[in-house]
Tab-separated table of C-alpha atoms in Angstrom:
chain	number	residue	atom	x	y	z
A	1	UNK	CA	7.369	-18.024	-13.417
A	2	UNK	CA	10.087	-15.734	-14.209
A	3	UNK	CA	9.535	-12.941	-16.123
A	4	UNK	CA	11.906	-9.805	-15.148
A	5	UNK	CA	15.747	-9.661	-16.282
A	6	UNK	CA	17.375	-8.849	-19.728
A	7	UNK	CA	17.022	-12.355	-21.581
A	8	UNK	CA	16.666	-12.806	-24.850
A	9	UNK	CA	13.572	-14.185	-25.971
A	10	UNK	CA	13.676	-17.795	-26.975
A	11	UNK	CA	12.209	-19.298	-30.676
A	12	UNK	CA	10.307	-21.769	-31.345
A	13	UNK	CA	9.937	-22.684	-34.978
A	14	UNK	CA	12.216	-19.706	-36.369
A	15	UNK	CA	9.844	-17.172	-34.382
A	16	UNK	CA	11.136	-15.487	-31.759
A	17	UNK	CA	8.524	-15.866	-28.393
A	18	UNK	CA	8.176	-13.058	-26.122
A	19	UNK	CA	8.620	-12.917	-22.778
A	20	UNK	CA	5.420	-12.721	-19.967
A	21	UNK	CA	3.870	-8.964	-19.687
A	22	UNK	CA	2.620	-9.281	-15.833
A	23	UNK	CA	-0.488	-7.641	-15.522
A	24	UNK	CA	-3.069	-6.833	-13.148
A	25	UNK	CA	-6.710	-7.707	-13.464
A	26	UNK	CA	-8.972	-5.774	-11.231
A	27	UNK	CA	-12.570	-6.202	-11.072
A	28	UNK	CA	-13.740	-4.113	-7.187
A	29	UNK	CA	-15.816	-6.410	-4.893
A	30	UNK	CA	-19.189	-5.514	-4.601
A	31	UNK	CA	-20.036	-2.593	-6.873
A	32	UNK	CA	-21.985	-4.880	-9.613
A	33	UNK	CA	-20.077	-4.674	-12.943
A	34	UNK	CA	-21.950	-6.201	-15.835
A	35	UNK	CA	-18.713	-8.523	-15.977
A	36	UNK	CA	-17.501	-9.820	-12.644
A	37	UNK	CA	-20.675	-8.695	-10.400
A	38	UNK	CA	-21.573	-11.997	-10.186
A	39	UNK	CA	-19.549	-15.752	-8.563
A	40	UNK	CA	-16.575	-16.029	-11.113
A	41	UNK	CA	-18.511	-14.694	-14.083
A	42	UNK	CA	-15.054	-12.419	-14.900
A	43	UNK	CA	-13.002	-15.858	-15.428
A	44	UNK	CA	-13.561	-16.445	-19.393
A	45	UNK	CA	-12.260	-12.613	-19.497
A	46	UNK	CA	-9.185	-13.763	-16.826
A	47	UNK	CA	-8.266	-16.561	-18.918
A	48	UNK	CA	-8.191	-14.171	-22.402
A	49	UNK	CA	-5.762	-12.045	-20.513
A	50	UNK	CA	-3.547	-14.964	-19.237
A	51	UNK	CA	-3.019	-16.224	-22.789
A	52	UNK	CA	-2.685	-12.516	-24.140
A	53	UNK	CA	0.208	-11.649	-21.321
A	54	UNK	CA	1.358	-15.071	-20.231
A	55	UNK	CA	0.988	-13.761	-16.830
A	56	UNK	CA	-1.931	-12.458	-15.050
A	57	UNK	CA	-2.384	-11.557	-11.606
A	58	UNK	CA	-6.020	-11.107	-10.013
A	59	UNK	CA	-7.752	-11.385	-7.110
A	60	UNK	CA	-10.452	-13.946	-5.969
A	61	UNK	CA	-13.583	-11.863	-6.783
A	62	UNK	CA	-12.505	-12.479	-10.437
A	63	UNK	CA	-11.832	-16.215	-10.108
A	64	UNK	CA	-14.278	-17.420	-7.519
A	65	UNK	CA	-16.827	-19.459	-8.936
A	66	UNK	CA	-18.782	-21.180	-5.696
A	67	UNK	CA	-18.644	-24.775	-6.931
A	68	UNK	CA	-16.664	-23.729	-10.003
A	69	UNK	CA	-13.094	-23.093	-10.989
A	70	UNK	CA	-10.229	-22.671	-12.784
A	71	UNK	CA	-6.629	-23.510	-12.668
A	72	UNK	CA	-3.995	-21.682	-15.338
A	73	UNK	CA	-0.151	-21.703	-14.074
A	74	UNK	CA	-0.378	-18.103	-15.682
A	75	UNK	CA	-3.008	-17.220	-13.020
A	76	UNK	CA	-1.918	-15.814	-9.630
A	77	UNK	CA	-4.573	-15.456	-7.390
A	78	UNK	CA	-3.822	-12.531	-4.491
A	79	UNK	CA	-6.587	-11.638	-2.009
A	80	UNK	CA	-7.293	-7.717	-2.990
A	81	UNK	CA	-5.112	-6.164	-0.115
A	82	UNK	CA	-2.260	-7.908	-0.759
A	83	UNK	CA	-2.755	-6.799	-4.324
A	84	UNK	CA	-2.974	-3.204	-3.531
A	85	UNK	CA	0.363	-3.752	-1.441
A	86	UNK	CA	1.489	-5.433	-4.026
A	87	UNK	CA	0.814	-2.507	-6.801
A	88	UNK	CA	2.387	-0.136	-4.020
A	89	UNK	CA	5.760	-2.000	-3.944
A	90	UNK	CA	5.047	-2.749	-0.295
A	91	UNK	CA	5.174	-6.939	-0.955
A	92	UNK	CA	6.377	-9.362	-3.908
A	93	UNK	CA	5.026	-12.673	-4.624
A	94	UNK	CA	6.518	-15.897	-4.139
A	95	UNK	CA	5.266	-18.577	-6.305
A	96	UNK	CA	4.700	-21.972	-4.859
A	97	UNK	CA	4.175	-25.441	-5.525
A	98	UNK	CA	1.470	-25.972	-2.732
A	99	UNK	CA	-0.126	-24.186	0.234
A	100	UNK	CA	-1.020	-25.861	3.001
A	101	UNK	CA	-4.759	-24.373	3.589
A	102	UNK	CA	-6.068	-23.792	7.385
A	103	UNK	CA	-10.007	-23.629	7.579
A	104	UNK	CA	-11.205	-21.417	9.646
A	105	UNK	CA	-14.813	-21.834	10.300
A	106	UNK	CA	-17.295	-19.092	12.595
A	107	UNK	CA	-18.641	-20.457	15.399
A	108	UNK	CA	-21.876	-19.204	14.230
A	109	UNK	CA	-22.644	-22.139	11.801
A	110	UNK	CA	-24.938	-24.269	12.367
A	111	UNK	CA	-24.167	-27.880	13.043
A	112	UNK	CA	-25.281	-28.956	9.426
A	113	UNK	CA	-24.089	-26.440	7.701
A	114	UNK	CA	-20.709	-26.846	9.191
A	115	UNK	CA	-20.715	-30.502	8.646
A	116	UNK	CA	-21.056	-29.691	4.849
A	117	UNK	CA	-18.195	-27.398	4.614
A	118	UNK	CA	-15.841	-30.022	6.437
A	119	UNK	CA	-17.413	-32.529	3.651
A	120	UNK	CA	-16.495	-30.025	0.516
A	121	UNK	CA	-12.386	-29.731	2.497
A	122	UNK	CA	-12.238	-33.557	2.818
A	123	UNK	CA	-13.932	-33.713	-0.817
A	124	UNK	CA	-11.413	-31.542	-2.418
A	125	UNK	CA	-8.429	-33.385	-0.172
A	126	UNK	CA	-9.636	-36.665	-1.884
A	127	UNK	CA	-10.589	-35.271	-5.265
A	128	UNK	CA	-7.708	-32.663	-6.165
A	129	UNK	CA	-4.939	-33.783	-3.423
A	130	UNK	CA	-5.008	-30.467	-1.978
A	131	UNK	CA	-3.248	-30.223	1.361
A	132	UNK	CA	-5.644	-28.602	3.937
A	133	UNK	CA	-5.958	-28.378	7.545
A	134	UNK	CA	-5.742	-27.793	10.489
A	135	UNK	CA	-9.381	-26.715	11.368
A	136	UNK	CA	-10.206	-24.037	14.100
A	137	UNK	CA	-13.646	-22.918	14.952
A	138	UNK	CA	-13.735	-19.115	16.086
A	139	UNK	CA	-14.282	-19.057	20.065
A	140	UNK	CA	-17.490	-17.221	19.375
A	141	UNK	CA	-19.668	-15.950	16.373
A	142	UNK	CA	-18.023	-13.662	13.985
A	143	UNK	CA	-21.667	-11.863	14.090
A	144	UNK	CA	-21.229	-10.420	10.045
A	145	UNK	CA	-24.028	-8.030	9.017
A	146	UNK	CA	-24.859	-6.834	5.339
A	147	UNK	CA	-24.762	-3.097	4.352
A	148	UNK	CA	-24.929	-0.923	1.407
A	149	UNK	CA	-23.808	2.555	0.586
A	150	UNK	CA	-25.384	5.236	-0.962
A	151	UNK	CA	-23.386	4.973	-3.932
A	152	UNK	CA	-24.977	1.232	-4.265
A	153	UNK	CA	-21.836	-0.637	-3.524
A	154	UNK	CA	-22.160	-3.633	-1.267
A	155	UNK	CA	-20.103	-3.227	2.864
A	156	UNK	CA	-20.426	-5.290	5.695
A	157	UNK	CA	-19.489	-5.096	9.478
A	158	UNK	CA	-18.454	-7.732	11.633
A	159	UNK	CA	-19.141	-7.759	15.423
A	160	UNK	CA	-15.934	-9.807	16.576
A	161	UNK	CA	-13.267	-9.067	14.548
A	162	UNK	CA	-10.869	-10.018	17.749
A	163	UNK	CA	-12.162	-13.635	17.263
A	164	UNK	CA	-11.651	-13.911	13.658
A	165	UNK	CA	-7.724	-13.106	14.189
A	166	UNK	CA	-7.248	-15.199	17.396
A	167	UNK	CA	-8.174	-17.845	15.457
A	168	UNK	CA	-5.988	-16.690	11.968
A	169	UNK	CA	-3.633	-16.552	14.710
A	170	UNK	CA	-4.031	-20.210	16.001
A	171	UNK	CA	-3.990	-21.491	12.465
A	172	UNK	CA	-0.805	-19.913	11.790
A	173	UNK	CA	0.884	-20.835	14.672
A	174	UNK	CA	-0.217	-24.809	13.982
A	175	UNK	CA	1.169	-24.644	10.242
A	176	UNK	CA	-1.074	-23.420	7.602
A	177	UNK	CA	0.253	-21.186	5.210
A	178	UNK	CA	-2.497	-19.957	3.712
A	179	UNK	CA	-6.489	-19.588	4.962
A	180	UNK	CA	-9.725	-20.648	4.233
A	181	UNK	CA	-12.572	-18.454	6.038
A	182	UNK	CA	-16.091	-19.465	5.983
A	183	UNK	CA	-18.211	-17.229	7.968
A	184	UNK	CA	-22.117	-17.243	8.736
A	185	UNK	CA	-23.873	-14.655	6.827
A	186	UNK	CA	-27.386	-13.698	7.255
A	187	UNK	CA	-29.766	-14.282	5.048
A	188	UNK	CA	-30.861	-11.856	2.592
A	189	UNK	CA	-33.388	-9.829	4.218
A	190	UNK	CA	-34.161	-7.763	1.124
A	191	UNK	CA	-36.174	-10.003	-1.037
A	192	UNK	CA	-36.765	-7.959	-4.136
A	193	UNK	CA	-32.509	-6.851	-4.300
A	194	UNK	CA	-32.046	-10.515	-4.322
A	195	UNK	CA	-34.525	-11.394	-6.930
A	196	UNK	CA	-33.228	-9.205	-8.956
A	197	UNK	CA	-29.548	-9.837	-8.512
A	198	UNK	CA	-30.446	-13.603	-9.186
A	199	UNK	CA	-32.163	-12.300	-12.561
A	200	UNK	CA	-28.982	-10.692	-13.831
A	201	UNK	CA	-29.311	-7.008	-12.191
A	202	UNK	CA	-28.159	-5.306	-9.271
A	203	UNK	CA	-25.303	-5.691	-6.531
A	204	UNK	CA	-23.791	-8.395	-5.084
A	205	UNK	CA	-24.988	-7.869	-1.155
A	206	UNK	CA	-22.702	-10.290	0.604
A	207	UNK	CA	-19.056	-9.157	-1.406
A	208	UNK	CA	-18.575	-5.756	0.345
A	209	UNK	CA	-18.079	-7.874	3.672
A	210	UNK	CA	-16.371	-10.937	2.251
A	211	UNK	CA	-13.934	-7.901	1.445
A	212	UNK	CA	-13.259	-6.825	4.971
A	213	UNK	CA	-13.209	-10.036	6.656
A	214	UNK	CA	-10.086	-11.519	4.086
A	215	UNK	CA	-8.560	-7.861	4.239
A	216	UNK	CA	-8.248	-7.631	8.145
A	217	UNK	CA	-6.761	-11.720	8.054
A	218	UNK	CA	-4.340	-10.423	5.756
A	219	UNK	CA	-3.365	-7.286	6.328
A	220	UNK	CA	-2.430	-9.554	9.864
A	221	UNK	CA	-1.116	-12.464	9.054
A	222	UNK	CA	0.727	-12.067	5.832
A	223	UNK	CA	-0.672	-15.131	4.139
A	224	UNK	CA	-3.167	-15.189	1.535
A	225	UNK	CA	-6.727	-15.743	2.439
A	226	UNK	CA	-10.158	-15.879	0.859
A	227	UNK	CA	-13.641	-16.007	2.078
A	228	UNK	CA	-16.694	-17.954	1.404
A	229	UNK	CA	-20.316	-17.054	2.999
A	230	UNK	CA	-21.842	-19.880	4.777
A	231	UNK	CA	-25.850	-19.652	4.102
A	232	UNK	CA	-28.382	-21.309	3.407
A	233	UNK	CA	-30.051	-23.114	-0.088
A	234	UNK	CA	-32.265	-21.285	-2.135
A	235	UNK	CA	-35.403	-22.285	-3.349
A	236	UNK	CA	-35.224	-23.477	-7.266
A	237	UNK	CA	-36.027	-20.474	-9.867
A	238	UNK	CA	-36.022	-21.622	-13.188
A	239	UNK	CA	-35.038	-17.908	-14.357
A	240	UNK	CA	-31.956	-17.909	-13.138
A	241	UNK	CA	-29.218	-15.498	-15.037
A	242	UNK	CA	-26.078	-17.409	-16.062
A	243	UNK	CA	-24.160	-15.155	-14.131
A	244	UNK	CA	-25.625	-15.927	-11.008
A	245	UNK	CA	-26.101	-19.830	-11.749
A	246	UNK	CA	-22.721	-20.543	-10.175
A	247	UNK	CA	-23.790	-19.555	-6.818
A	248	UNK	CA	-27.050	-22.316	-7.004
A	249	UNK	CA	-24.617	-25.648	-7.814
A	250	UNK	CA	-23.815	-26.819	-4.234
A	251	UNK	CA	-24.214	-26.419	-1.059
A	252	UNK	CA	-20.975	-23.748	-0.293
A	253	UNK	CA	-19.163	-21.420	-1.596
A	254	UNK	CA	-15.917	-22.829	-0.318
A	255	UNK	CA	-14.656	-25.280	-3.190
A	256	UNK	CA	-13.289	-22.389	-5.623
A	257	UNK	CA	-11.565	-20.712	-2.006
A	258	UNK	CA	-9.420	-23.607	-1.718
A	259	UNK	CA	-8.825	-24.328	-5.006
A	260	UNK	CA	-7.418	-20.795	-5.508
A	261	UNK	CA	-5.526	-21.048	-2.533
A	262	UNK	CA	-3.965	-24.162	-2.876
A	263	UNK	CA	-1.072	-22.374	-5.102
A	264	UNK	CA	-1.949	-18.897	-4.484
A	265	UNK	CA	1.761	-16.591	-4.069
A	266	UNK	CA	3.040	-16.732	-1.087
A	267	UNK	CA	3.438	-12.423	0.344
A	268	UNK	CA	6.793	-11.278	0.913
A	269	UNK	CA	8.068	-8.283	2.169
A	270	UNK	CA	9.533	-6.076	-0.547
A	271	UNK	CA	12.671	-5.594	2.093
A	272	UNK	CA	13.134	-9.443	2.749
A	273	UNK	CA	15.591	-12.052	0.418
A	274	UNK	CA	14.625	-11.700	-2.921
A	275	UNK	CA	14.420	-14.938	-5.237
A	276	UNK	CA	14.614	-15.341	-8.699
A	277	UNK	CA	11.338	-16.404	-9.374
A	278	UNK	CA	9.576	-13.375	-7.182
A	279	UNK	CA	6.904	-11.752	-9.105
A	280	UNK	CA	7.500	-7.794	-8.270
A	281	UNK	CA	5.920	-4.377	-8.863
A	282	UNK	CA	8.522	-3.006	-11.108
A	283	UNK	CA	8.175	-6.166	-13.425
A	284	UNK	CA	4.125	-4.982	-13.900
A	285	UNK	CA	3.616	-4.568	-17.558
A	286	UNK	CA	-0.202	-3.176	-17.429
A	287	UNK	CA	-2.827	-3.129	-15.470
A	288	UNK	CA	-7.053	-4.162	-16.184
A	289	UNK	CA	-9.667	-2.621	-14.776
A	290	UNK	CA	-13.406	-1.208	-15.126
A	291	UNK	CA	-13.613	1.753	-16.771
A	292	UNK	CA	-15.863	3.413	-13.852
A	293	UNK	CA	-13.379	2.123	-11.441
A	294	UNK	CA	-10.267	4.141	-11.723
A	295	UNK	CA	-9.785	5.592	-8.135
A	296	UNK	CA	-8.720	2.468	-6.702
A	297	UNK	CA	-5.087	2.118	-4.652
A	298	UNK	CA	-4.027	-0.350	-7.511
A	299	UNK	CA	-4.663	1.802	-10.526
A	300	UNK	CA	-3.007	4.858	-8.854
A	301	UNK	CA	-0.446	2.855	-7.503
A	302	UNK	CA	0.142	2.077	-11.485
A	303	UNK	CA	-0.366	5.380	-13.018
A	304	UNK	CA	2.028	6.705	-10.583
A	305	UNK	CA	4.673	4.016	-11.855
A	306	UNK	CA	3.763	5.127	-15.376
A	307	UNK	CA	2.542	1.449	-16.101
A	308	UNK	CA	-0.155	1.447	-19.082
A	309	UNK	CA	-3.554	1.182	-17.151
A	310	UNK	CA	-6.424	-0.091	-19.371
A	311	UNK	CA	-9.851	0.857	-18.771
A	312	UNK	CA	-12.698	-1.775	-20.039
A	313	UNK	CA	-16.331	-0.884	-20.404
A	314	UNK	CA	-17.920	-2.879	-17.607
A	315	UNK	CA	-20.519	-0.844	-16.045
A	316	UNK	CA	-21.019	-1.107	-12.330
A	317	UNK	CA	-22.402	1.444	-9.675
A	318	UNK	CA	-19.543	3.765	-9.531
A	319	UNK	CA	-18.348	6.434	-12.238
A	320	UNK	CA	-14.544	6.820	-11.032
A	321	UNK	CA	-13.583	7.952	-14.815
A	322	UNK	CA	-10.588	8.771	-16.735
A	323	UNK	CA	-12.144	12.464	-17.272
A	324	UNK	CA	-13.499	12.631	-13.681
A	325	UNK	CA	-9.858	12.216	-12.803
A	326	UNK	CA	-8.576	14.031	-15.719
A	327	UNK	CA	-6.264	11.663	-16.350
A	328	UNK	CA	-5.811	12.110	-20.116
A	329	UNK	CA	-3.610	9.904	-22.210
A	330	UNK	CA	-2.438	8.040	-19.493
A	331	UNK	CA	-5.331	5.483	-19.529
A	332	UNK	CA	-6.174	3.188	-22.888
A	333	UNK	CA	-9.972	2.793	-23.282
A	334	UNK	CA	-10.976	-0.807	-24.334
A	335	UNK	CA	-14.886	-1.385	-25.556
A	336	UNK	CA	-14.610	-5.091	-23.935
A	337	UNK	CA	-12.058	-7.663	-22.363
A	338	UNK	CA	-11.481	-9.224	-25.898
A	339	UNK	CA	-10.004	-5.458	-27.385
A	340	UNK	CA	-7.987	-5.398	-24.086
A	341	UNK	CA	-6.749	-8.497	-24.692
A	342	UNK	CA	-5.382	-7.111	-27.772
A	343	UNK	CA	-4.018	-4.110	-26.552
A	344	UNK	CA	-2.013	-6.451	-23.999
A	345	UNK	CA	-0.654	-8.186	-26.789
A	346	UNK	CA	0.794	-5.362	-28.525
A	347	UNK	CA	2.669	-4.351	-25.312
A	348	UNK	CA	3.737	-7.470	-25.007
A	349	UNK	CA	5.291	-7.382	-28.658
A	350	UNK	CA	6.357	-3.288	-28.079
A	351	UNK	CA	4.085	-2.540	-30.515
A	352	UNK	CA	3.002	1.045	-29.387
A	353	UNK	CA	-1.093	0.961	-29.213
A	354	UNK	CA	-1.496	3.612	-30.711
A	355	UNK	CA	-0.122	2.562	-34.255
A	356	UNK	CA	-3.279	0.103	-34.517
A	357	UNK	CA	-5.985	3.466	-33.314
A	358	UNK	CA	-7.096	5.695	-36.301
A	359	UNK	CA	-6.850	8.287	-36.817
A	360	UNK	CA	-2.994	8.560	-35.907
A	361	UNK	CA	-1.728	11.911	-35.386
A	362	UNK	CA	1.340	13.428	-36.518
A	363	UNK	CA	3.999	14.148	-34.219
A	364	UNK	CA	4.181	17.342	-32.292
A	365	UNK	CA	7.671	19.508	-31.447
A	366	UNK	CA	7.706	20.401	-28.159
A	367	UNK	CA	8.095	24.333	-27.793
């Protein structure tokens, strides 16, 4: 998709058609937002965004749905520490037609388990022609454990970090250019937290360390990555919140991973060849996020390019604000994705947002 340079815009019908206003979407992993707290539950709100700026990057806590998914050409999905880099200038994306997907699976699954992640790669290889493979098993268990902080937000640790890059490493070096991970992650020890969570409240326990294993593949490698938990089924509860439903369809995670992969960017070094087609920090438009998450890399990375940044109500377990910040005018306030996707829209047109806010004040002289 090309969306920088000094075109003109093309018509269609008599009416002249704008071009793409790239935007990030940025929902954090693991702090339990009302909208995106939960496996892909931020998507319908991803989508509204794609259509309002034609060209929406976001990261695969938004997208992932465990067994569902969804493909938009306007959608580029960038593991969350590429995203910051690429916020920060540090990388550009390179769209693709294809990735070819390594799977990378911790040699701390058990035999069955890991038989039915092999069966959702060959099912989606059959199914949606997606190129994956090779396979490497890590040469021992990845040994992931589950914490939480005091601020509520979800964290993990991993015992053998040195195995999960070997084999990144090994994939690499046999071809794949992009990654798969499915590690084994305990089972919830905290039986009330996940109640609840399944019931629509709470934190998402295993996202804080899905975070740190894709980070430390790609902050290595330089190819996108994403992560899916390998655990085990649980029991039937007929109260399930729709949020949380996604999760309860299948037996893995992994099928939205490899979807998402299969044409995520390919990273590029902000100092390598640049293509005509490379997506690019200067070409960001605006920028999405929580209202209560505004202290992120990405956002500051934005606010220090001067790029609109547009705060949504989606509560979650941190208050990073606009006012704790005192950040001012610099941020627009949205009540919900749907008024964001509005605001988009008039950026998009370079209709100033706030001609459509009332009441509008008059202009001041500068002294």
């Amino acid at each position: 998709m090309r969306t920088g340079g000094g075109r003109c815009p093309h018509t269609n019908g008599g009416h002249a058609v704008t071009r793409p206003l790239p935007t990030l979407m940025v929902v954090p992993t693991g702090i339990g937002c009302e909208i995106g707290g939960f496996a892909g539950d931020a998507l319908p709100s991803a989508r509204c965004l794609a259509a309002a700026s034609g060209c929406l990057i976001t990261h695969p806590n938004v997208m992932n749905g465990a067994a569902l998914y969804w493909r938009d050409p306007r959608i580029h999905y960038v593991e969350g520490y590429a995203l910051d880099r690429f916020a920060a200038g540090d990388l550009r994306l390179r769209p693709v037609r294809r990735q070819r997907i390594g799977l990378l699976l911790d040699a701390g699954i058990e035999a069955d388990l890991r038989q039915r992640h092999l069966q959702v790669a060959d099912g989606c290889r059959a199914t949606l022609g997606l190129e994956i493979g090779p396979v490497v098993t890590s040469d021992v268990p990845l040994g992931v454990t589950l914490e939480q902080g005091e601020s509520g937000a979800s964290w993990g640790t991993m015992q053998r970090p040195d195995a999960l890059l070997r084999a990144g490493e090994r994939l690499k070096a046999a071809g794949a250019t992009a990654i798969a991970v499915v590690a084994r992650f305990p089972e919830d020890s905290d039986a009330t937290a996940l109640e609840a969570y399944r019931h629509g409240s709470g934190v998402d326990a295993l996202a804080g360390a899905e975070a740190v294993i894709s980070h430390l593949l790609v902050r290595h490698l330089q190819l996108p990555c994403a992560h899916a938990p390998a655990l085990g089924a649980l029991p039937l509860d007929p109260d399930l919140d729709p949020r949380a439903a996604g999760e309860e369809l299948g037996h893995t995670f992994l099928a939205c991973v490899l979807v998402g992969l299969a044409q995520a960017p390919s990273l590029v070094a902000a100092s390598g060849s640049v293509h005509a087609e490379d997506l690019a920090a200067e070409q960001l438009g605006a920028m999405v996020v929580p209202d209560g998450a505004l202290g992120g890399e990405a956002v500051l990375a934005c606010l220090e390019r001067l790029i609109p940044v547009i705060a949504v109500h989606n509560p979650g377990v941190l208050s990073v604000t606009a006012e704790a910040l005192a950040l001012g005018e610099q941020v627009l306030k949205a009540s919900s994705y749907a008024e964001a996707a509005g605001l988009l829209m008039a950026l998009r047109e370079g209709i100033a947002p706030q001609a459509l806010m009332r009441p509008l004040p008059g202009l001041r002289e500068l002294s």
